[in-house]
Short mmCIF file of C-alpha atoms in Angstrom, two decimals:
data_model
loop_
_atom_site.label_atom_id
_atom_site.label_comp_id
_atom_site.label_asym_id
_atom_site.label_seq_id
_atom_site.Cartn_x
_atom_site.Cartn_y
_atom_site.Cartn_z
CA MET A 192 71.46 -148.13 68.34
CA PRO A 193 68.31 -150.26 68.42
CA PHE A 194 67.49 -149.19 64.85
CA ARG A 195 70.91 -150.28 63.63
CA ILE A 196 70.63 -153.66 65.38
CA ALA A 197 67.15 -154.17 63.85
CA THR A 198 68.48 -153.28 60.44
CA PHE A 199 71.42 -155.65 60.78
CA LEU A 200 69.15 -158.53 61.80
CA ILE A 201 66.71 -157.90 58.93
CA ALA A 202 69.64 -157.72 56.46
CA SER A 203 71.10 -160.96 57.78
CA LEU A 204 67.78 -162.77 57.45
CA LEU A 205 66.75 -161.36 54.05
CA GLY A 206 70.04 -160.98 52.41
CA GLY A 207 70.99 -158.12 50.01
CA ALA A 208 67.97 -158.32 47.69
CA GLY A 209 65.51 -158.28 50.55
CA VAL A 210 67.05 -155.19 52.03
CA THR A 211 66.64 -153.31 48.81
CA ALA A 212 62.93 -154.26 48.49
CA PHE A 213 62.24 -153.41 52.08
CA PHE A 214 63.64 -149.91 51.83
CA GLY A 215 61.90 -149.25 48.48
CA TRP A 216 58.54 -150.14 49.94
CA LYS A 217 59.17 -147.87 52.89
CA LEU A 218 60.18 -144.93 50.70
CA GLY A 219 57.06 -145.33 48.51
CA TRP A 220 54.86 -145.35 51.54
CA ILE A 221 56.50 -142.23 52.88
CA GLY A 222 56.18 -140.49 49.46
CA ALA A 223 52.47 -141.32 49.20
CA TRP A 224 51.79 -139.89 52.59
CA GLY A 225 53.88 -136.83 51.82
CA GLY A 226 52.00 -136.22 48.53
CA ALA A 227 48.68 -136.58 50.30
CA VAL A 228 49.73 -134.07 52.91
CA VAL A 229 50.90 -131.62 50.22
CA TRP A 230 47.64 -132.05 48.26
CA LEU A 231 45.55 -131.54 51.39
CA ALA A 232 47.53 -128.43 52.26
CA PHE A 233 47.09 -127.03 48.72
CA ASP A 234 43.37 -127.91 48.71
CA GLY A 235 42.94 -126.26 52.09
CA TRP A 236 44.71 -123.16 50.81
CA ARG A 237 42.36 -123.04 47.81
CA ALA A 238 39.32 -123.47 50.10
CA LYS A 239 40.56 -120.72 52.40
CA ARG A 240 41.14 -118.40 49.42
CA LEU A 241 37.65 -119.13 48.04
CA LEU A 242 36.16 -118.47 51.47
CA GLN A 243 37.97 -115.13 51.71
CA ILE A 244 36.74 -114.13 48.25
CA LEU A 245 33.16 -115.02 49.19
CA ARG A 246 33.48 -112.98 52.37
CA ASN A 247 34.50 -110.02 50.18
CA ASP A 248 31.27 -110.31 48.09
CA ALA A 249 32.92 -112.60 45.52
CA VAL A 250 35.22 -109.90 44.14
CA GLY A 251 38.03 -111.47 42.10
CA LEU A 252 36.49 -114.93 41.90
CA PRO A 253 39.03 -117.14 40.03
CA SER A 254 38.22 -118.78 36.74
CA ARG A 255 37.27 -122.41 36.62
CA GLY A 256 40.05 -124.70 37.79
CA VAL A 257 40.51 -128.37 38.47
CA GLY A 258 39.01 -130.27 41.33
CA MET A 259 36.06 -129.77 43.55
CA TRP A 260 36.88 -126.15 44.46
CA GLY A 261 37.19 -125.14 40.80
CA GLU A 262 33.81 -126.69 40.08
CA LEU A 263 32.35 -124.97 43.14
CA ALA A 264 33.84 -121.61 42.10
CA GLU A 265 32.36 -121.98 38.60
CA ARG A 266 28.92 -122.78 39.98
CA ILE A 267 29.08 -119.83 42.35
CA ARG A 268 30.13 -117.58 39.47
CA LYS A 269 27.14 -118.78 37.41
CA LEU A 270 24.76 -118.17 40.32
CA LEU A 271 26.17 -114.68 40.81
CA ARG A 272 25.82 -113.95 37.10
CA ASP A 273 22.19 -115.05 37.16
CA ARG A 274 21.55 -113.00 40.28
CA GLU A 275 23.12 -109.87 38.74
CA GLN A 276 21.01 -110.33 35.60
CA GLN A 277 17.86 -110.67 37.70
CA ILE A 278 18.81 -107.55 39.66
CA ARG A 279 19.36 -105.58 36.43
CA GLN A 280 16.03 -106.76 35.05
CA ALA A 281 14.27 -105.82 38.31
CA GLU A 282 15.92 -102.39 38.26
CA ASP A 283 14.88 -101.88 34.62
CA ARG A 284 11.28 -102.82 35.44
CA LEU A 285 11.35 -100.52 38.46
CA GLN A 286 12.62 -97.62 36.34
CA GLU A 287 9.95 -98.30 33.70
CA PHE A 288 7.31 -98.37 36.43
CA LEU A 289 8.57 -95.11 37.94
CA ALA A 290 8.73 -93.51 34.48
CA ALA A 291 5.11 -94.53 33.89
CA ILE A 292 4.08 -92.96 37.21
CA GLN A 293 6.07 -89.82 36.34
CA ALA A 294 4.14 -89.55 33.06
CA SER A 295 0.80 -89.86 34.83
CA PRO A 296 -1.35 -86.71 34.89
CA ASN A 297 -2.22 -87.58 38.49
CA GLY A 298 0.08 -87.07 41.46
CA VAL A 299 1.49 -89.99 43.48
CA VAL A 300 3.18 -89.70 46.91
CA LEU A 301 4.49 -92.62 48.98
CA LEU A 302 4.70 -92.10 52.75
CA ASP A 303 6.49 -94.28 55.30
CA GLU A 304 5.00 -95.34 58.63
CA GLN A 305 5.80 -91.95 60.20
CA GLY A 306 4.20 -89.98 57.36
CA ARG A 307 7.51 -88.98 55.75
CA ILE A 308 7.90 -88.71 51.99
CA GLU A 309 9.64 -91.77 50.53
CA TRP A 310 8.99 -90.90 46.88
CA CYS A 311 6.73 -88.67 44.79
CA ASN A 312 6.35 -87.90 41.10
CA GLN A 313 6.80 -84.45 39.59
CA THR A 314 3.05 -83.96 39.18
CA ALA A 315 2.44 -84.30 42.92
CA ALA A 316 5.47 -82.13 43.69
CA ALA A 317 4.12 -79.36 41.46
CA GLN A 318 0.60 -79.65 42.87
CA PHE A 319 1.77 -79.54 46.50
CA GLY A 320 4.49 -76.99 45.84
CA ILE A 321 7.31 -79.19 47.16
CA ASP A 322 10.68 -80.40 45.82
CA ALA A 323 10.72 -84.09 44.86
CA GLU A 324 14.41 -84.49 45.85
CA ARG A 325 15.03 -81.91 48.55
CA ASP A 326 11.93 -82.77 50.59
CA LEU A 327 12.48 -86.53 50.75
CA LEU A 328 12.03 -87.94 54.28
CA GLN A 329 10.21 -84.75 55.31
CA HIS A 330 6.80 -85.00 56.98
CA LEU A 331 4.20 -84.16 54.36
CA ALA A 332 1.91 -82.60 56.96
CA ASN A 333 4.67 -80.07 57.70
CA LEU A 334 4.95 -79.10 54.04
CA VAL A 335 1.25 -78.97 53.13
CA ARG A 336 -0.42 -76.85 55.78
CA ASP A 337 -4.00 -76.96 54.51
CA PRO A 338 -6.07 -77.64 57.67
CA ALA A 339 -8.49 -79.94 55.88
CA PHE A 340 -5.63 -81.99 54.45
CA VAL A 341 -3.74 -82.22 57.77
CA ALA A 342 -6.89 -83.36 59.58
CA TYR A 343 -7.68 -85.88 56.83
CA LEU A 344 -4.15 -87.33 56.85
CA ALA A 345 -4.16 -87.72 60.64
CA SER A 346 -7.66 -89.22 60.83
CA TRP A 347 -6.76 -92.59 59.24
CA ASN A 348 -10.30 -92.60 57.87
CA TYR A 349 -9.71 -92.68 54.12
CA SER A 350 -13.10 -93.89 52.92
CA ARG A 351 -13.55 -90.59 51.08
CA ASP A 352 -11.29 -88.04 49.43
CA VAL A 353 -10.58 -84.48 50.50
CA VAL A 354 -10.59 -81.42 48.22
CA ILE A 355 -7.94 -78.78 48.86
CA ASP A 356 -6.28 -75.86 47.08
CA GLY A 357 -3.04 -76.71 45.30
CA HIS A 358 -0.51 -74.98 43.08
CA GLY A 359 -0.85 -74.54 39.34
CA PRO A 360 1.72 -75.78 36.79
CA GLY A 361 5.11 -74.15 37.02
CA SER A 362 7.04 -73.49 40.19
CA GLN A 363 7.04 -69.74 39.57
CA GLN A 364 3.25 -69.53 39.39
CA ARG A 365 2.63 -70.02 43.09
CA SER A 366 -0.18 -67.47 43.04
CA HIS A 367 -2.16 -69.61 40.59
CA THR A 368 -4.20 -72.14 42.58
CA VAL A 369 -6.04 -75.23 41.44
CA ARG A 370 -8.49 -77.55 43.13
CA LEU A 371 -7.07 -80.95 44.07
CA SER A 372 -8.84 -84.14 45.03
CA VAL A 373 -6.60 -86.16 47.40
CA GLN A 374 -7.27 -89.82 48.21
CA VAL A 375 -5.11 -91.86 50.62
CA HIS A 376 -4.68 -95.65 50.34
CA PRO A 377 -2.87 -97.53 53.17
CA TYR A 378 -0.57 -100.41 52.15
CA ALA A 379 2.15 -102.62 53.65
CA GLY A 380 1.12 -102.00 57.22
CA ASN A 381 1.07 -98.31 58.07
CA ARG A 382 2.59 -97.03 54.83
CA ARG A 383 0.34 -94.80 52.76
CA MET A 384 0.00 -93.87 49.11
CA LEU A 385 -1.54 -90.50 48.18
CA LEU A 386 -3.23 -90.03 44.82
CA THR A 387 -3.95 -86.46 43.73
CA ARG A 388 -6.11 -85.32 40.84
CA ASP A 389 -6.64 -81.84 39.43
CA ILE A 390 -10.40 -81.26 39.43
CA THR A 391 -10.30 -77.55 38.60
CA ALA A 392 -11.78 -78.10 35.14
CA LEU A 393 -14.47 -80.42 36.56
CA GLU A 394 -15.51 -77.88 39.17
CA GLN A 395 -15.52 -75.12 36.59
CA ALA A 396 -17.62 -77.26 34.26
CA GLU A 397 -20.00 -78.06 37.09
CA ALA A 398 -20.26 -74.36 37.96
CA MET A 399 -20.88 -73.53 34.31
CA ARG A 400 -23.55 -76.22 34.15
CA ARG A 401 -25.30 -74.81 37.21
CA ASP A 402 -25.06 -71.28 35.83
CA PHE A 403 -26.29 -72.45 32.45
CA VAL A 404 -29.33 -74.20 33.90
CA ALA A 405 -30.07 -71.21 36.11
CA ASN A 406 -29.73 -68.78 33.20
CA VAL A 407 -31.89 -70.87 30.86
CA SER A 408 -34.52 -71.23 33.56
CA HIS A 409 -34.48 -67.50 34.19
CA GLU A 410 -34.60 -66.60 30.50
CA ILE A 411 -37.56 -68.91 29.87
CA ARG A 412 -39.37 -68.10 33.11
CA THR A 413 -39.63 -64.39 32.28
CA PRO A 414 -41.59 -64.72 29.02
CA LEU A 415 -43.61 -67.59 30.46
CA THR A 416 -44.62 -65.40 33.39
CA VAL A 417 -45.63 -62.62 31.01
CA LEU A 418 -47.58 -65.04 28.82
CA ALA A 419 -49.35 -66.55 31.83
CA GLY A 420 -50.32 -63.05 33.03
CA PHE A 421 -51.69 -62.08 29.62
CA VAL A 422 -53.62 -65.34 29.29
CA GLU A 423 -55.16 -64.82 32.72
CA THR A 424 -56.06 -61.25 31.76
CA LEU A 425 -57.74 -62.35 28.53
CA GLN A 426 -59.65 -65.05 30.37
CA ASN A 427 -60.92 -62.94 33.26
CA LEU A 428 -61.32 -59.37 31.97
CA PRO A 429 -63.74 -58.11 29.34
CA LEU A 430 -61.46 -56.37 26.84
CA ASP A 431 -62.35 -54.47 23.75
CA ALA A 432 -60.83 -55.33 20.38
CA ASP A 433 -57.96 -52.85 20.62
CA GLU A 434 -56.87 -54.01 24.06
CA ARG A 435 -57.18 -57.65 23.06
CA ALA A 436 -55.07 -57.02 19.95
CA ARG A 437 -52.42 -55.23 22.04
CA TYR A 438 -52.22 -58.09 24.54
CA LEU A 439 -52.03 -60.66 21.77
CA GLY A 440 -49.21 -58.69 20.17
CA LEU A 441 -47.26 -58.66 23.42
CA MET A 442 -47.87 -62.37 23.81
CA GLY A 443 -46.55 -62.92 20.31
CA GLN A 444 -43.37 -61.02 21.19
CA GLN A 445 -42.76 -63.17 24.26
CA SER A 446 -43.43 -66.41 22.40
CA HIS A 447 -41.04 -65.28 19.65
CA ARG A 448 -38.45 -64.52 22.30
CA MET A 449 -38.75 -68.06 23.70
CA GLU A 450 -38.56 -69.51 20.20
CA THR A 451 -35.39 -67.54 19.47
CA LEU A 452 -33.85 -68.70 22.75
CA VAL A 453 -34.62 -72.35 22.03
CA ASN A 454 -33.24 -72.04 18.49
CA ASP A 455 -30.01 -70.51 19.79
CA LEU A 456 -29.65 -73.28 22.36
CA LEU A 457 -30.18 -75.90 19.66
CA THR A 458 -27.60 -74.14 17.49
CA LEU A 459 -25.03 -74.21 20.29
CA SER A 460 -25.75 -77.88 20.98
CA ARG A 461 -25.34 -78.74 17.31
CA LEU A 462 -22.07 -76.82 17.03
CA GLU A 463 -20.58 -78.53 20.08
CA GLY A 464 -21.68 -82.02 19.07
CA SER A 465 -20.79 -82.13 15.38
CA ALA A 466 -17.53 -82.56 13.52
CA ALA A 467 -15.63 -79.54 12.23
CA PRO A 468 -16.61 -78.52 8.68
CA GLY A 469 -14.34 -79.57 5.83
CA GLY A 470 -12.67 -77.37 3.26
CA THR A 471 -14.36 -78.59 0.10
CA GLN A 472 -17.50 -76.42 0.13
CA TRP A 473 -16.93 -72.83 -1.00
CA THR A 474 -19.32 -69.90 -0.61
CA ARG A 475 -19.05 -66.44 -2.13
CA ILE A 476 -18.55 -63.67 0.37
CA ARG A 477 -20.76 -61.38 -1.70
CA ALA A 478 -23.73 -63.75 -1.19
CA LEU A 479 -23.12 -63.96 2.57
CA LEU A 480 -22.95 -60.18 2.95
CA ALA A 481 -26.05 -59.68 0.81
CA GLN A 482 -28.06 -61.85 3.21
CA CYS A 483 -26.54 -60.04 6.19
CA GLU A 484 -27.60 -56.73 4.64
CA ASP A 485 -31.20 -57.87 4.22
CA GLU A 486 -31.42 -59.10 7.81
CA GLY A 487 -29.63 -56.03 9.19
CA ARG A 488 -31.88 -53.50 7.44
CA GLY A 489 -34.96 -55.41 8.57
CA LEU A 490 -33.78 -55.47 12.20
CA SER A 491 -32.86 -51.77 12.09
CA GLY A 492 -36.34 -50.91 10.77
CA ARG A 493 -38.01 -52.81 13.60
CA LEU A 494 -35.83 -51.42 16.40
CA SER A 495 -35.66 -47.82 15.21
CA PRO A 496 -38.44 -47.18 12.69
CA GLN A 497 -38.10 -43.38 12.86
CA LEU A 498 -34.32 -42.84 12.75
CA GLY A 499 -32.98 -46.18 11.57
CA HIS A 500 -29.25 -46.82 11.26
CA LYS A 501 -26.72 -45.79 8.66
CA LEU A 502 -25.61 -49.17 7.34
CA SER A 503 -22.70 -49.58 4.90
CA PHE A 504 -21.33 -52.76 3.32
CA THR A 505 -17.90 -52.86 1.65
CA ILE A 506 -16.16 -55.72 -0.19
CA ASP A 507 -12.56 -55.03 -1.19
CA ALA A 508 -12.07 -58.36 -2.99
CA ASP A 509 -14.66 -60.72 -4.41
CA SER A 510 -13.62 -63.85 -2.54
CA GLU A 511 -14.76 -67.35 -1.70
CA MET A 512 -14.58 -68.98 1.72
CA SER A 513 -14.67 -72.69 2.55
CA GLY A 514 -16.74 -74.13 5.37
CA ALA A 515 -20.34 -74.55 6.40
CA ALA A 516 -22.28 -71.76 4.70
CA THR A 517 -25.07 -71.74 7.30
CA GLU A 518 -22.57 -71.41 10.16
CA LEU A 519 -20.63 -68.64 8.43
CA GLN A 520 -23.87 -66.80 7.74
CA SER A 521 -24.93 -67.21 11.38
CA ALA A 522 -21.63 -65.81 12.72
CA MET A 523 -21.66 -62.80 10.39
CA SER A 524 -25.32 -62.05 11.06
CA ASN A 525 -24.87 -62.30 14.84
CA LEU A 526 -22.08 -59.73 14.82
CA LEU A 527 -24.14 -57.38 12.67
CA SER A 528 -27.35 -57.80 14.71
CA ASN A 529 -25.45 -57.15 17.97
CA ALA A 530 -24.05 -53.92 16.54
CA ILE A 531 -27.52 -52.78 15.46
CA ARG A 532 -29.15 -53.74 18.79
CA TYR A 533 -26.67 -51.76 20.88
CA THR A 534 -26.27 -48.76 18.58
CA PRO A 535 -28.90 -46.04 19.13
CA GLY A 536 -31.10 -44.97 16.24
CA GLY A 537 -29.27 -42.70 13.81
CA GLY A 538 -25.91 -44.32 14.56
CA GLU A 539 -23.60 -45.89 12.00
CA VAL A 540 -22.77 -49.55 11.47
CA ALA A 541 -20.10 -50.38 8.88
CA VAL A 542 -19.56 -53.93 7.60
CA SER A 543 -16.44 -54.73 5.58
CA TRP A 544 -14.62 -57.68 3.99
CA ARG A 545 -11.04 -57.68 2.80
CA VAL A 546 -8.19 -60.05 2.09
CA LEU A 547 -5.05 -59.24 4.07
CA PRO A 548 -1.58 -59.29 2.46
CA ASP A 549 -0.82 -62.67 4.09
CA GLY A 550 -3.92 -64.22 2.49
CA ARG A 551 -6.19 -64.21 5.53
CA GLY A 552 -9.76 -62.97 5.26
CA GLU A 553 -11.10 -60.25 7.56
CA TYR A 554 -14.80 -59.72 8.25
CA ALA A 555 -15.33 -56.64 10.44
CA VAL A 556 -18.36 -54.89 11.95
CA LYS A 557 -17.77 -51.40 13.34
CA ASP A 558 -20.41 -49.35 15.14
CA THR A 559 -20.76 -45.97 16.83
CA GLY A 560 -22.56 -47.32 19.86
CA PRO A 561 -21.83 -46.66 23.54
CA GLY A 562 -18.77 -48.90 23.57
CA ILE A 563 -17.75 -51.60 26.04
CA ALA A 564 -15.65 -51.20 29.17
CA ALA A 565 -12.38 -53.15 29.15
CA GLU A 566 -13.35 -55.38 32.09
CA HIS A 567 -16.35 -56.77 30.16
CA ILE A 568 -14.53 -57.71 26.93
CA PRO A 569 -12.97 -61.02 28.12
CA ARG A 570 -16.41 -62.30 29.19
CA LEU A 571 -18.48 -61.23 26.19
CA THR A 572 -18.44 -64.71 24.62
CA GLU A 573 -19.78 -66.40 27.77
CA ARG A 574 -23.29 -67.75 27.50
CA PHE A 575 -25.95 -65.34 28.74
CA TYR A 576 -23.38 -62.72 29.67
CA ARG A 577 -24.85 -59.27 29.13
CA ILE A 578 -23.48 -55.82 29.86
CA ASP A 579 -26.95 -54.25 29.92
CA ARG A 580 -29.55 -56.94 30.57
CA SER A 581 -32.55 -54.66 30.18
CA ARG A 582 -31.29 -53.28 26.86
CA SER A 583 -30.62 -56.77 25.51
CA ARG A 584 -34.08 -58.06 26.43
CA GLU A 585 -35.77 -54.97 24.99
CA THR A 586 -34.11 -55.54 21.63
CA GLY A 587 -34.81 -59.29 21.60
CA GLY A 588 -31.31 -60.55 22.40
CA THR A 589 -30.84 -63.96 24.04
CA GLY A 590 -27.29 -63.51 25.36
CA LEU A 591 -26.05 -66.42 23.21
CA GLY A 592 -25.06 -64.61 20.01
CA LEU A 593 -21.37 -64.11 20.73
CA ALA A 594 -21.08 -67.60 22.22
CA ILE A 595 -22.35 -68.95 18.89
CA VAL A 596 -19.89 -66.73 17.01
CA LYS A 597 -17.00 -68.02 19.13
CA HIS A 598 -17.87 -71.68 18.47
CA ILE A 599 -18.26 -71.11 14.73
CA ALA A 600 -14.93 -69.26 14.62
CA GLN A 601 -13.17 -72.11 16.42
CA ARG A 602 -14.68 -74.71 14.09
CA HIS A 603 -13.36 -72.79 11.06
CA GLY A 604 -9.94 -72.02 12.53
CA ALA A 605 -10.82 -68.31 12.74
CA GLU A 606 -10.06 -65.77 15.44
CA LEU A 607 -12.56 -63.39 17.03
CA ARG A 608 -11.11 -60.00 18.01
CA ILE A 609 -12.96 -57.32 19.96
CA GLU A 610 -11.87 -53.69 20.16
CA SER A 611 -13.97 -51.10 21.94
CA THR A 612 -13.76 -47.65 23.47
CA VAL A 613 -16.41 -46.38 25.86
CA GLY A 614 -18.34 -43.56 24.24
CA LYS A 615 -16.88 -44.15 20.76
CA GLY A 616 -18.09 -47.56 19.65
CA SER A 617 -16.82 -51.07 19.03
CA ARG A 618 -15.22 -53.15 16.30
CA PHE A 619 -15.75 -56.92 16.08
CA THR A 620 -13.48 -58.81 13.68
CA LEU A 621 -13.38 -62.38 12.40
CA LEU A 622 -9.99 -63.38 10.95
CA PHE A 623 -10.18 -66.48 8.75
CA PRO A 624 -7.04 -68.49 7.87
CA ALA A 625 -5.60 -68.17 4.37
CA THR A 626 -6.37 -71.84 3.68
CA ARG A 627 -10.10 -71.05 3.77
CA VAL A 628 -9.99 -67.97 1.52
CA ARG A 629 -9.47 -67.65 -2.24
CA GLU A 630 -10.46 -65.33 -5.06
CA ALA A 631 -13.82 -65.89 -6.68
CA ARG A 632 -12.35 -66.21 -10.17
CA VAL A 633 -10.39 -69.30 -9.09
CA LEU A 634 -13.65 -71.10 -8.46
CA ALA A 635 -15.05 -69.89 -11.77
CA ARG A 636 -11.99 -71.20 -13.65
CA LEU A 637 -12.23 -74.58 -11.92
CA GLN A 638 -15.89 -74.90 -12.89
CA ALA A 639 -15.24 -73.94 -16.55
#
């Protein structure tokens, strides 16, 4: 009722035109407010939807739309894209880094604060005998039970490394042990990184060095002691001419023995420190065997002047061989001289050369000596290794001959084979590759 009265009064005062204007203004005002409310409701709905999407880790983020929320969604999408790209790049770098550690010849193990395995490469897993995936989060001290290692890991004193026994390559070869150097480096608080290194070869080389020095010292000390004794005898005792001549002869033998030893050592040093011989220099096998025959007959006459040895030299094919002629001559002569030294007087030593059907060359020395037991054969090429030390020294051997032969064979791509039967004799063979052997007439035709 009051609204009707107010409307009637306003219409009476304004007339018909005024009433129309008044109600139009009122309707426009109401429409503006209604549109604003609708827009705010729609904008709030969009904000709520965007908030829900963000709470769900931005899954299903809408494409760019109009207004502030569309711009905000687009900027968020760009930031997420950049973050995903950075994450992919970081993951790629991490994988490259882990691949580099996997390729390392040294082992790497990462331990957490409790000493559990967080990650390790395959090298460390093989060396410790563990599984890189199955043993994750296991305490390393429970898997590697070496007392020295367990005590070292628990000491937290990592200023030095610890040497322990580890496993060789291959999970099936658990019986094959190697020597490992383990060094621990703390990082990021109480986390620790273990670095392992296989030092088996280093320890073997060090042992060989010690043995080599000891053997050289022993080999030189013996003739020096003899020489010193003879010199003292000549200085202090009145000797007649025959006795003096005998002592001087013995002194000459010992000095010659030392000279031979030094020459063999120099030969080994030269072989180990020089480049492998090329394949451009060719030498006739007949010439090499002729020199071997001269040296062999001379040595046989000195060692067994009464009985001597029955020496035979056979060449099936007149061939040429490429390589260093002096080295080839040294290898062939060493095999022949060893056979003569260890074969009693009256025994037979047969030297032969032939070209095999596949083109390889075979130089063989066969004797009728006492033979070699099977357990000695793998060690014959070691320096100063002798089966019968007294016999070798009596005949003037230095214990380096077969070591020299082995090095020369390796430098020429050849293979040294040893066959022996106790009581029946031995056969030493050098097999040269076909690329180093050719018929002698080929060389003659090339020179024509």
